[in-house]
Structures are given as structure tokens and as C-alpha cells.
Short mmCIF file of C-alpha atoms in Angstrom, two decimals:
data_model
loop_
_atom_site.label_atom_id
_atom_site.label_comp_id
_atom_site.label_asym_id
_atom_site.label_seq_id
_atom_site.Cartn_x
_atom_site.Cartn_y
_atom_site.Cartn_z
CA UNK A 1010 -14.52 4.10 13.30
CA UNK A 1011 -12.58 1.42 11.52
CA UNK A 1012 -9.22 0.25 12.80
CA UNK A 1013 -6.78 -2.44 11.83
CA UNK A 1014 -4.49 -4.25 14.22
CA UNK A 1015 -1.43 -6.15 13.15
CA UNK A 1016 1.02 -7.91 15.43
CA UNK A 1017 3.73 -8.42 16.39
CA UNK A 1018 5.59 -5.29 15.31
CA UNK A 1019 8.92 -7.07 15.13
CA UNK A 1020 9.86 -10.72 15.02
CA UNK A 1021 13.13 -12.58 14.82
CA UNK A 1022 12.79 -16.24 13.92
CA UNK A 1023 15.31 -18.99 13.10
CA UNK A 1024 15.33 -20.67 9.73
CA UNK A 1025 12.98 -23.64 9.68
CA UNK A 1026 10.70 -22.33 12.41
CA UNK A 1027 6.97 -21.73 11.87
CA UNK A 1028 5.35 -18.34 11.46
CA UNK A 1029 1.99 -16.89 12.34
CA UNK A 1030 1.16 -13.22 11.82
CA UNK A 1031 -2.29 -12.01 12.70
CA UNK A 1032 -4.34 -9.11 11.47
CA UNK A 1033 -7.76 -8.05 12.69
CA UNK A 1034 -10.10 -5.32 11.52
CA UNK A 1035 -12.69 -3.52 13.59
CA UNK A 1036 -15.63 -1.36 12.63
CA UNK A 1037 -16.51 -2.83 9.25
CA UNK A 1038 -18.03 -5.98 7.82
CA UNK A 1039 -17.00 -8.21 4.96
CA UNK A 1040 -13.85 -6.30 4.09
CA UNK A 1041 -11.43 -7.34 1.40
CA UNK A 1042 -8.21 -8.28 3.21
CA UNK A 1043 -4.66 -8.21 1.89
CA UNK A 1044 -1.18 -9.34 2.88
CA UNK A 1045 1.73 -7.51 1.30
CA UNK A 1046 5.48 -7.89 1.64
CA UNK A 1047 7.83 -4.96 1.27
CA UNK A 1048 11.49 -5.65 0.68
CA UNK A 1049 14.22 -3.14 1.49
CA UNK A 1050 11.74 -0.34 2.21
CA UNK A 1051 10.56 -0.12 -1.37
CA UNK A 1052 7.91 -1.69 -3.56
CA UNK A 1053 4.91 -3.64 -2.34
CA UNK A 1054 4.34 -7.23 -3.38
CA UNK A 1055 0.82 -8.56 -2.98
CA UNK A 1056 1.00 -12.01 -1.40
CA UNK A 1057 -2.61 -12.93 -0.67
CA UNK A 1058 -6.03 -11.39 -0.75
CA UNK A 1059 -9.39 -12.51 0.53
CA UNK A 1060 -12.90 -11.41 -0.36
CA UNK A 1061 -14.61 -13.51 2.29
CA UNK A 1062 -14.25 -16.15 5.00
CA UNK A 1063 -12.26 -19.10 3.74
CA UNK A 1064 -11.65 -17.44 0.35
CA UNK A 1065 -7.95 -16.91 -0.29
CA UNK A 1066 -6.25 -15.94 -3.53
CA UNK A 1067 -2.51 -16.31 -3.82
CA UNK A 1068 -0.63 -13.94 -6.05
CA UNK A 1069 2.84 -15.39 -5.70
CA UNK A 1070 3.68 -19.09 -5.15
CA UNK A 1071 5.96 -19.33 -2.15
CA UNK A 1072 6.65 -20.66 1.27
CA UNK A 1073 3.74 -18.80 2.85
CA UNK A 1074 0.03 -19.41 3.24
CA UNK A 1075 -2.91 -17.36 4.44
CA UNK A 1076 -6.18 -18.11 6.15
CA UNK A 1077 -9.32 -16.18 7.01
CA UNK A 1078 -11.08 -18.04 9.79
CA UNK A 1079 -13.37 -15.13 10.65
CA UNK A 1080 -14.75 -12.19 8.70
CA UNK A 1081 -12.31 -9.69 10.15
CA UNK A 1082 -9.30 -11.89 10.84
CA UNK A 1083 -6.51 -12.62 8.39
CA UNK A 1084 -3.54 -14.83 9.25
CA UNK A 1085 -0.25 -15.24 7.42
CA UNK A 1086 1.57 -18.49 8.11
CA UNK A 1087 4.54 -20.58 7.23
CA UNK A 1088 5.48 -24.09 8.32
CA UNK A 1089 9.21 -23.55 7.83
CA UNK A 1090 10.72 -20.12 7.37
CA UNK A 1091 13.46 -19.43 4.87
CA UNK A 1092 16.04 -16.66 5.00
CA UNK A 1093 14.34 -15.13 1.97
CA UNK A 1094 11.12 -14.69 3.96
CA UNK A 1095 12.68 -11.77 5.81
CA UNK A 1096 10.93 -8.48 5.12
CA UNK A 1097 8.29 -6.04 6.20
CA UNK A 1098 4.81 -7.55 6.11
CA UNK A 1099 1.76 -5.36 5.81
CA UNK A 1100 -1.87 -6.23 6.28
CA UNK A 1101 -4.53 -4.04 4.68
CA UNK A 1102 -8.26 -3.88 4.17
CA UNK A 1103 -10.63 -2.18 1.76
CA UNK A 1104 -14.21 -2.38 0.65
CA UNK A 1105 -14.56 -1.34 -2.98
CA UNK A 1106 -12.15 -0.79 -5.84
CA UNK A 1107 -12.83 2.94 -5.65
CA UNK A 1108 -12.11 3.06 -1.91
CA UNK A 1109 -8.77 3.62 -0.29
CA UNK A 1110 -7.06 0.76 1.47
CA UNK A 1111 -6.18 0.96 5.17
CA UNK A 1112 -2.93 -0.52 6.34
CA UNK A 1113 -1.73 -2.00 9.58
CA UNK A 1114 1.50 -0.81 11.11
CA UNK A 1115 3.46 -3.71 9.71
CA UNK A 1116 5.60 -6.55 11.05
CA UNK A 1117 9.34 -6.53 10.57
CA UNK A 1118 10.33 -10.18 10.19
CA UNK A 1119 13.97 -11.19 10.34
CA UNK A 1120 14.80 -14.82 9.68
CA UNK A 1121 18.22 -15.77 11.04
CA UNK B 631 0.19 -5.39 -19.28
CA UNK B 632 -1.10 -3.01 -16.67
CA UNK B 633 1.52 -1.01 -14.83
CA UNK B 634 2.35 2.04 -12.78
CA UNK B 635 5.61 3.91 -13.15
CA UNK B 636 7.24 6.24 -10.68
CA UNK B 637 10.26 7.27 -12.73
CA UNK B 638 12.23 8.83 -9.87
CA UNK B 639 13.68 6.71 -7.09
CA UNK B 640 14.36 9.84 -5.08
CA UNK B 641 13.33 13.48 -5.20
CA UNK B 642 15.22 16.17 -3.29
CA UNK B 643 13.56 19.50 -2.55
CA UNK B 644 14.49 22.43 -0.37
CA UNK B 645 12.05 23.31 2.37
CA UNK B 646 9.57 25.92 1.22
CA UNK B 647 9.93 25.04 -2.46
CA UNK B 648 7.18 23.34 -4.47
CA UNK B 649 7.46 19.60 -4.90
CA UNK B 650 6.29 17.16 -7.55
CA UNK B 651 6.38 13.37 -7.39
CA UNK B 652 5.63 11.81 -10.75
CA UNK B 653 3.37 8.90 -11.60
CA UNK B 654 2.27 7.50 -14.93
CA UNK B 655 0.08 4.49 -15.52
CA UNK B 656 -1.01 2.04 -18.15
CA UNK B 657 -4.34 0.32 -17.55
CA UNK B 658 -7.45 -0.48 -19.50
CA UNK B 659 -10.66 1.37 -18.94
CA UNK B 660 -11.11 4.30 -16.60
CA UNK B 661 -8.60 4.18 -13.77
CA UNK B 662 -8.99 4.76 -10.09
CA UNK B 663 -5.79 6.48 -8.93
CA UNK B 664 -4.36 6.74 -5.44
CA UNK B 665 -1.41 8.23 -3.57
CA UNK B 666 -0.13 6.84 -0.28
CA UNK B 667 2.67 7.92 2.03
CA UNK B 668 4.85 5.71 4.22
CA UNK B 669 7.01 6.88 7.10
CA UNK B 670 9.91 4.66 8.24
CA UNK B 671 8.85 1.32 9.70
CA UNK B 672 5.17 2.22 9.44
CA UNK B 673 2.21 1.16 7.37
CA UNK B 674 1.02 3.17 4.40
CA UNK B 675 -1.34 6.08 4.85
CA UNK B 676 -3.83 7.22 2.24
CA UNK B 677 -3.26 10.74 0.88
CA UNK B 678 -5.75 11.25 -1.94
CA UNK B 679 -7.55 9.60 -4.82
CA UNK B 680 -9.08 10.30 -8.19
CA UNK B 681 -12.19 8.40 -9.15
CA UNK B 682 -14.11 10.73 -11.43
CA UNK B 683 -14.96 14.40 -11.80
CA UNK B 684 -12.56 17.30 -11.29
CA UNK B 685 -9.10 16.41 -12.51
CA UNK B 686 -7.45 18.24 -9.60
CA UNK B 687 -7.92 16.45 -6.31
CA UNK B 688 -6.86 17.70 -2.91
CA UNK B 689 -5.80 15.47 -0.08
CA UNK B 690 -4.23 15.32 3.31
CA UNK B 691 -1.35 17.48 4.55
CA UNK B 692 -1.75 20.05 1.75
CA UNK B 693 -1.02 17.61 -1.07
CA UNK B 694 -2.85 17.62 -4.36
CA UNK B 695 -2.66 15.65 -7.59
CA UNK B 696 -3.81 16.23 -11.13
CA UNK B 697 -5.27 13.53 -13.31
CA UNK B 698 -4.17 13.95 -16.92
CA UNK B 699 -5.90 11.43 -19.14
CA UNK B 700 -4.04 12.28 -22.33
CA UNK B 701 -0.67 11.87 -20.62
CA UNK B 702 -1.87 9.01 -18.40
CA UNK B 703 -0.33 10.75 -15.44
CA UNK B 704 -1.27 11.50 -11.86
CA UNK B 705 1.54 13.60 -10.39
CA UNK B 706 1.54 14.48 -6.71
CA UNK B 707 2.22 18.10 -5.83
CA UNK B 708 2.54 20.47 -2.92
CA UNK B 709 3.11 24.21 -3.20
CA UNK B 710 5.51 24.50 -0.27
CA UNK B 711 7.43 21.51 1.08
CA UNK B 712 7.99 20.82 4.75
CA UNK B 713 10.82 18.77 6.27
CA UNK B 714 8.12 16.56 7.76
CA UNK B 715 6.99 15.64 4.22
CA UNK B 716 10.13 13.50 3.90
CA UNK B 717 8.86 9.95 3.39
CA UNK B 718 8.27 7.25 0.81
CA UNK B 719 5.40 7.93 -1.60
CA UNK B 720 3.49 5.34 -3.56
CA UNK B 721 1.20 5.76 -6.53
CA UNK B 722 -1.36 3.02 -7.15
CA UNK B 723 -4.07 2.36 -9.70
CA UNK B 724 -7.06 0.10 -10.17
CA UNK B 725 -7.80 -0.61 -13.79
CA UNK B 726 -10.49 -2.44 -15.68
CA UNK B 727 -8.49 -5.63 -16.14
CA UNK B 728 -6.77 -5.77 -12.78
CA UNK B 729 -9.52 -7.76 -11.11
CA UNK B 730 -10.07 -4.69 -8.95
CA UNK B 731 -6.66 -5.10 -7.33
CA UNK B 732 -4.33 -2.21 -6.74
CA UNK B 733 -1.33 -2.03 -9.02
CA UNK B 734 1.52 -0.30 -7.19
CA UNK B 735 4.35 1.89 -8.31
CA UNK B 736 7.82 1.17 -6.94
CA UNK B 737 7.76 4.19 -4.66
CA UNK B 738 9.62 7.51 -4.62
CA UNK B 739 11.67 8.64 -1.66
CA UNK B 740 11.06 12.31 -1.01
CA UNK B 741 13.74 14.18 0.90
CA UNK B 742 13.07 17.72 2.03
CA UNK B 743 16.18 19.59 3.11
CA UNK B 744 16.00 22.44 5.61
#
């Protein structure tokens, strides 16, 4: 069966420090991969999506970047965190537009 | 512009009563419609979807939703609410012009009181 792993679950980082959040998927091939941010426990903001290795689309210009070095690995990064980067980050995968998306458990990032 | 609206920030229901969480959408073409649930500090879980066919779809945990094309709605329902249904619910849609990306509603917090 398919599973998605996202880590760490919580992270506290100082302003100006780098960030690397990792997401891996098991049990499927060539998934579409997504990074979302959720502020204040409400709406989802799509940050990046990828339809294949090395293919990244950015939805919102910002301090973050994403990479997909392997088919089932999706990484969210920042060189220098800002206070405004705090939030709940969710990784997800799906195959087709008519299929449901599967979400990781999320990473609570607090920038201090 | 394509959009999804969940007009209620919060819905309060007594345990055992029926519940409805509303969702309306505006997209081009035939929509794919989804409901997800999120428990505190967790990822989203898929509940149900409408792709084509019968307008009434049944999903996990006793939830169901009805696709109404004329009203462009996809309300989530359950005949008898449980306290454990308390969570954040998201409606999402894929439309013809959304580049096959999900368009999300803002979420509705459902509170079931004992």
C-alpha cells in the first residue's frame, strides 16, 4: 500500500537559519507531489508542485524553494528563514486529477 | 476566476443531530469534487469524492455528499453526528481551467457538542 512520510513533526528554528523538510512516498511511481502551507489552522496555500523529477512549479513567490531529486522524494528548503515562514507545512501526493490526494502528517515550523 | 466557498467558518451541532457542512464552487467544465477532514495537528484525510455518475456519494465515517449541478454545490452531510466528528473540514475542486490542481475552500470547523 502507499504511504507518505514527512519529517520532522515539529521544528523550531531561529530567524536567518536554513530549512530542509523532507517528504517521501512509498508504494507508487511517478506521483504528483505537493507542498502546502497552512496558517493558523485554516486554509491551505499551495506552495510548490511537481509532476516529475526535477520539475518544480512554484505557485507563490517567496523565501522558499523545492526540489525533487528522486521520483518519490520532495524537499522544501530555505536559505534564510523569516518569521513569516512559521506555519504548518503539509506534503501530499496524487496521481490523477480525479484521484484523491494523500497527505503527510505535517511539520509545525516555528521561526523565532 | 475559479473558486470554492465554504460560507460557514464554524458549524455547531448537538450529538445525535444531523449535520451539514456547505460548499459551493465556481469552475469551468465538469468538476471533480472532494471533501477532506483534518484533526488537530494532523494531515488531511480524504472523506469522499464526486467524479461522475450518481449525485449522492457516500464516504468514510458515515459521511455523504450530494452534487447539485444547478446550484453548484457539494454539501457534506451526516444523519447523526458524533463528538468524534469534531474537526476541520475542507471542500476542494478540480476544474477544467485549474491545470488539474485542487482549488481549496477555506475550511469549516465542525463542533459536535455532547
